[in-house]
XYZ file of C-alpha atoms in Angstrom:
371
model
C 94.312 42.056 104.530
C 97.386 43.932 105.763
C 98.075 47.536 104.775
C 101.065 49.850 105.173
C 100.063 53.523 104.968
C 102.893 55.989 104.375
C 102.525 59.695 105.185
C 104.606 62.611 106.401
C 103.207 62.675 109.951
C 100.134 61.871 112.020
C 99.547 65.374 113.352
C 95.914 66.423 113.749
C 96.854 69.593 111.827
C 97.976 67.482 108.862
C 95.111 67.325 106.354
C 96.420 64.080 104.837
C 96.414 62.394 108.249
C 92.873 63.664 108.845
C 91.643 62.181 105.564
C 93.202 58.782 106.308
C 92.062 58.666 109.926
C 88.496 59.590 108.916
C 88.509 56.280 107.000
C 90.533 54.311 109.560
C 87.749 52.998 111.823
C 85.939 51.430 108.888
C 89.129 49.582 107.937
C 89.401 48.248 111.494
C 85.723 47.220 111.465
C 86.488 45.088 108.392
C 89.309 43.319 110.272
C 92.092 44.948 108.266
C 95.529 45.265 109.878
C 96.833 48.781 109.339
C 100.416 49.920 110.011
C 101.949 53.319 109.335
C 105.244 54.849 108.283
C 105.696 58.503 109.184
C 108.744 60.663 108.509
C 108.199 63.216 111.287
C 107.194 62.452 114.867
C 104.585 64.589 116.667
C 102.310 64.012 119.625
C 98.865 63.144 118.313
C 95.686 61.451 119.579
C 95.785 59.417 116.361
C 98.867 57.562 117.601
C 97.175 56.190 120.709
C 94.100 55.215 118.677
C 96.247 53.264 116.196
C 98.173 51.499 118.950
C 94.919 50.595 120.720
C 93.994 48.735 117.533
C 97.336 46.871 117.494
C 98.706 48.986 114.672
C 102.438 49.602 114.305
C 103.823 53.086 113.679
C 107.303 53.185 112.168
C 109.259 56.432 112.341
C 111.597 56.644 109.333
C 113.802 59.707 109.575
C 115.124 61.193 106.354
C 118.759 60.156 106.637
C 121.284 57.624 105.285
C 119.656 54.801 107.281
C 116.136 55.320 105.919
C 116.476 52.875 103.000
C 117.843 50.126 105.246
C 115.033 50.743 107.726
C 112.309 50.597 105.066
C 113.752 47.357 103.679
C 113.497 45.823 107.139
C 109.879 46.959 107.513
C 108.879 45.392 104.187
C 110.814 42.150 104.832
C 109.425 41.652 108.335
C 105.782 42.305 107.430
C 103.819 40.683 104.645
C 101.775 43.593 103.370
C 99.060 43.214 100.755
C 99.081 46.928 99.959
C 101.545 49.788 100.393
C 99.629 53.080 100.266
C 101.969 56.058 99.692
C 100.645 59.526 100.565
C 103.889 61.501 100.553
C 106.095 62.584 97.676
C 109.814 62.423 98.502
C 112.964 60.479 97.692
C 112.225 57.936 100.425
C 108.811 57.003 99.034
C 110.286 56.618 95.537
C 112.715 54.067 97.011
C 109.859 52.447 98.927
C 107.736 51.996 95.803
C 110.627 50.304 94.018
C 111.484 48.135 97.046
C 107.872 47.035 97.472
C 107.936 45.475 94.008
C 111.311 43.893 94.741
C 109.820 42.184 97.807
C 106.814 40.903 95.876
C 104.164 43.349 97.078
C 101.775 43.432 94.137
C 99.650 46.385 95.174
C 101.339 49.761 95.538
C 99.102 52.838 95.640
C 100.293 56.380 95.120
C 97.822 58.950 96.444
C 98.189 62.524 95.199
C 97.083 65.162 97.696
C 98.359 68.212 95.812
C 98.153 69.987 92.503
C 101.349 71.267 90.867
C 103.536 72.801 93.549
C 105.193 76.145 92.772
C 108.947 76.262 93.197
C 112.332 76.528 91.572
C 113.921 74.192 89.064
C 115.084 71.717 91.767
C 111.528 71.406 93.066
C 110.128 70.866 89.556
C 112.745 68.228 88.739
C 112.012 66.372 92.006
C 108.261 66.525 91.422
C 108.529 65.334 87.817
C 110.961 62.547 88.716
C 108.761 61.343 91.567
C 105.601 61.360 89.465
C 107.290 59.388 86.667
C 108.519 56.790 89.184
C 105.123 56.498 90.856
C 103.406 56.025 87.491
C 105.831 53.184 86.699
C 105.895 51.409 90.056
C 102.470 52.193 91.480
C 99.844 49.625 90.563
C 96.996 52.007 91.429
C 96.710 55.792 91.412
C 94.426 57.796 93.706
C 93.851 61.551 94.010
C 91.886 63.856 96.297
C 90.504 65.839 93.336
C 90.334 65.798 89.551
C 92.909 68.573 89.328
C 95.351 66.835 91.690
C 95.013 63.640 89.659
C 95.538 65.336 86.289
C 98.532 67.327 87.545
C 100.208 64.255 89.021
C 99.230 61.493 86.611
C 98.403 63.183 83.321
C 96.261 60.890 81.167
C 96.732 57.831 83.405
C 93.604 56.424 85.031
C 93.132 57.277 88.692
C 90.465 56.924 91.360
C 89.219 59.847 93.470
C 88.985 59.517 97.249
C 87.035 62.523 98.441
C 88.199 64.280 101.600
C 84.967 63.483 103.429
C 84.060 64.884 106.857
C 81.501 64.219 109.566
C 79.130 66.958 108.433
C 76.922 66.754 111.534
C 79.904 67.303 113.786
C 80.991 70.439 111.908
C 77.627 72.194 111.989
C 77.372 75.567 113.726
C 76.932 75.193 117.486
C 75.871 78.244 119.500
C 76.899 76.668 122.816
C 80.421 75.952 121.564
C 80.644 79.467 120.143
C 79.751 81.000 123.478
C 82.047 78.685 125.419
C 85.125 79.249 123.229
C 84.617 83.004 122.977
C 84.320 83.178 126.742
C 87.583 81.217 127.126
C 89.276 83.598 124.683
C 87.693 86.686 126.289
C 86.086 87.696 122.991
C 82.771 89.543 123.291
C 79.784 89.103 120.963
C 80.403 92.423 119.187
C 83.883 91.425 117.971
C 84.232 90.013 114.463
C 86.363 86.847 114.520
C 88.150 85.975 111.297
C 89.744 82.549 111.468
C 91.768 79.879 109.757
C 92.565 76.221 110.414
C 95.941 75.215 109.036
C 99.494 74.467 109.970
C 102.066 77.254 109.829
C 103.508 76.476 106.419
C 104.503 78.494 103.367
C 101.896 76.626 101.300
C 99.119 78.244 103.360
C 100.451 81.770 102.701
C 100.460 82.704 106.409
C 102.163 86.090 106.141
C 99.582 87.213 103.586
C 96.842 86.309 106.082
C 98.557 88.564 108.628
C 98.662 91.322 105.997
C 94.887 90.924 105.515
C 94.255 91.139 109.264
C 96.362 94.295 109.457
C 94.340 95.880 106.640
C 91.080 95.041 108.414
C 92.344 96.606 111.624
C 93.547 99.709 109.738
C 90.062 100.074 108.255
C 88.667 100.419 111.784
C 87.154 96.957 112.067
C 86.777 95.522 115.593
C 88.426 92.173 114.868
C 90.345 89.223 116.276
C 92.125 86.606 114.185
C 91.718 83.043 115.444
C 94.454 80.692 114.216
C 93.955 76.975 114.857
C 97.193 75.269 113.879
C 100.867 74.929 114.703
C 104.401 74.721 113.337
C 106.581 71.565 113.315
C 108.850 73.206 115.903
C 108.994 76.422 117.931
C 111.986 77.795 116.032
C 110.552 77.043 112.587
C 111.611 79.830 110.149
C 108.067 80.483 108.903
C 106.778 80.899 112.459
C 109.587 83.342 113.271
C 108.727 85.336 110.151
C 105.029 85.386 111.094
C 105.744 86.595 114.627
C 108.052 89.315 113.314
C 105.348 90.576 110.953
C 102.747 90.647 113.728
C 105.148 92.629 115.915
C 105.982 94.995 113.057
C 102.276 95.776 112.584
C 101.705 96.042 116.348
C 98.716 93.680 116.232
C 99.795 91.154 118.869
C 96.590 91.689 120.882
C 94.403 90.914 117.864
C 96.012 87.523 117.191
C 94.596 84.443 118.918
C 97.124 81.598 118.549
C 95.475 78.489 120.012
C 97.630 75.718 118.510
C 96.429 72.426 117.045
C 93.156 71.031 118.354
C 91.850 67.469 118.340
C 88.314 68.924 118.531
C 88.848 71.348 115.657
C 85.210 71.053 114.566
C 84.162 73.093 117.624
C 86.428 76.029 116.819
C 84.782 76.960 113.531
C 81.654 77.999 115.443
C 83.619 80.749 117.217
C 84.432 82.362 113.840
C 82.451 84.766 111.658
C 84.427 84.130 108.466
C 87.159 81.775 107.297
C 90.202 82.602 105.168
C 93.033 80.524 103.695
C 94.768 82.032 100.620
C 96.869 78.965 99.824
C 99.588 79.004 97.175
C 98.451 75.528 96.113
C 96.054 72.803 97.314
C 95.181 69.296 96.212
C 91.718 70.027 97.579
C 91.832 71.581 101.055
C 89.596 69.757 103.519
C 89.278 72.827 105.748
C 87.341 74.667 103.021
C 84.729 71.902 103.199
C 84.720 71.991 107.012
C 84.235 75.773 107.054
C 81.272 75.566 104.663
C 79.742 72.785 106.773
C 79.833 75.291 109.641
C 77.992 77.859 107.461
C 81.020 80.168 107.375
C 81.681 82.688 104.589
C 84.853 81.187 103.119
C 87.648 83.031 101.295
C 90.081 81.034 99.154
C 92.689 81.753 96.506
C 91.744 81.032 92.896
C 94.333 78.242 92.649
C 92.233 76.098 95.000
C 90.355 73.332 93.090
C 86.775 74.337 92.314
C 85.657 70.967 93.667
C 85.644 72.796 97.007
C 82.721 74.898 95.740
C 80.000 72.798 97.337
C 77.956 75.821 98.527
C 77.609 79.488 97.646
C 79.573 80.388 100.802
C 83.002 80.076 99.212
C 84.591 82.822 97.119
C 87.876 82.688 95.219
C 90.257 85.620 94.782
C 93.471 86.059 92.854
C 96.749 86.073 94.741
C 97.717 88.972 92.482
C 95.297 91.120 94.459
C 96.716 92.845 97.497
C 95.759 92.264 101.114
C 93.702 95.460 101.038
C 91.454 94.085 98.278
C 90.977 90.798 100.144
C 90.175 92.736 103.319
C 87.535 94.807 101.523
C 85.667 91.636 100.561
C 85.928 90.077 104.021
C 84.683 93.302 105.587
C 81.302 92.761 103.881
C 80.639 89.783 106.186
C 78.516 90.143 109.300
C 78.879 88.750 112.806
C 77.022 85.438 112.888
C 73.882 84.655 114.842
C 71.049 82.165 114.527
C 69.172 84.461 112.115
C 71.862 84.381 109.432
C 72.872 80.719 109.774
C 71.767 78.446 106.942
C 72.142 74.666 107.073
C 74.184 73.572 104.050
C 74.260 69.873 104.967
C 72.217 68.759 101.910
C 74.610 70.490 99.482
C 77.687 68.961 101.120
C 76.146 65.489 101.137
C 75.109 65.828 97.504
C 78.704 66.717 96.576
C 79.913 63.472 98.221
C 81.811 64.969 101.152
C 79.717 63.493 103.993
C 81.621 60.825 105.900
C 78.337 59.093 106.775
C 78.069 57.879 103.183
C 81.776 57.960 102.257
C 83.459 56.363 105.292
C 83.951 53.044 103.485
C 85.415 54.556 100.310
C 89.031 53.727 101.152
C 88.058 50.199 102.185
C 86.333 49.710 98.827
C 89.449 50.899 96.983
C 91.615 48.453 98.932
C 89.151 45.579 98.466
C 88.880 46.181 94.719
C 92.660 46.322 94.309
C 93.257 43.097 96.258
C 90.406 41.257 94.540
C 91.759 42.220 91.111
C 95.243 41.129 92.214
C 93.922 37.673 93.092
C 92.564 37.063 89.586
């Protein structure tokens, strides 16, 4: 079996890439050839891992040559499945081209609920979803809500954003090590997030929350694991300006993207990500696996509520109200750590039992196609 997986990029900070790569080794174990198309190029440990398994990674830049390039990729490689994980004009063309070149199995995988935006955004989203429903032979979503928003009443499969629960458990040694590296003492409350610097994640609102906590007299640092696509990205500039305006530069810990992100949760005392929209949000599951009090916006799918650690708040509330709730949390130690592994496994988010889920979807699709 030969698969072409299409996604925006293979960055570690990209949740979609994380979901796919969590399933990747099982595909390789079953002797499946897996190639990738990405639209943006970033350094990533995933790239070396794919190449070590003889996988091809095609960079298709969004320009006038992209259609010609995608045609060449499809013509030169006899794929059994094209698995699309990105919604844009290029993937609409790709879905249509795949059928033209006789590829019988095209999957569209929805990773988001309805995305807020202006009329152009809504037209693009609606047009893409209509095209995918016509030209995709199979539909997959990361949650019930993402599937309903993208596909309406059409049938779709759910691929849960599973994680290695054991790896994400609280680790006192890692907590001590990271806090020592960051020069953060035990009496400092560390609020954290794990996400890329993107408008979807509502980054400036997180900075507003941190400022309110500091104003309230809380001894706090904000640990941000993530990065922007480029150093001059507009959202990053806006974030830095806000931090400077508040005068809280010393309270911000910008550590960039991490390939060992599971270790960094242990350094935190609470987790926050007030996203404007999410298909699911794998980091909410990771944070709960680490026994972290988790604060999310009420637009986040309730399928993330796998423990009683997560709380949802309206984005209509101000940063001060969010800060008041976060302030109720305590600095973590062994006495207030509870193991939530059974709850996460029961909800189906443990990679130990779910690592072959994507393989089973592929196998079912190909077997049906042979009949």
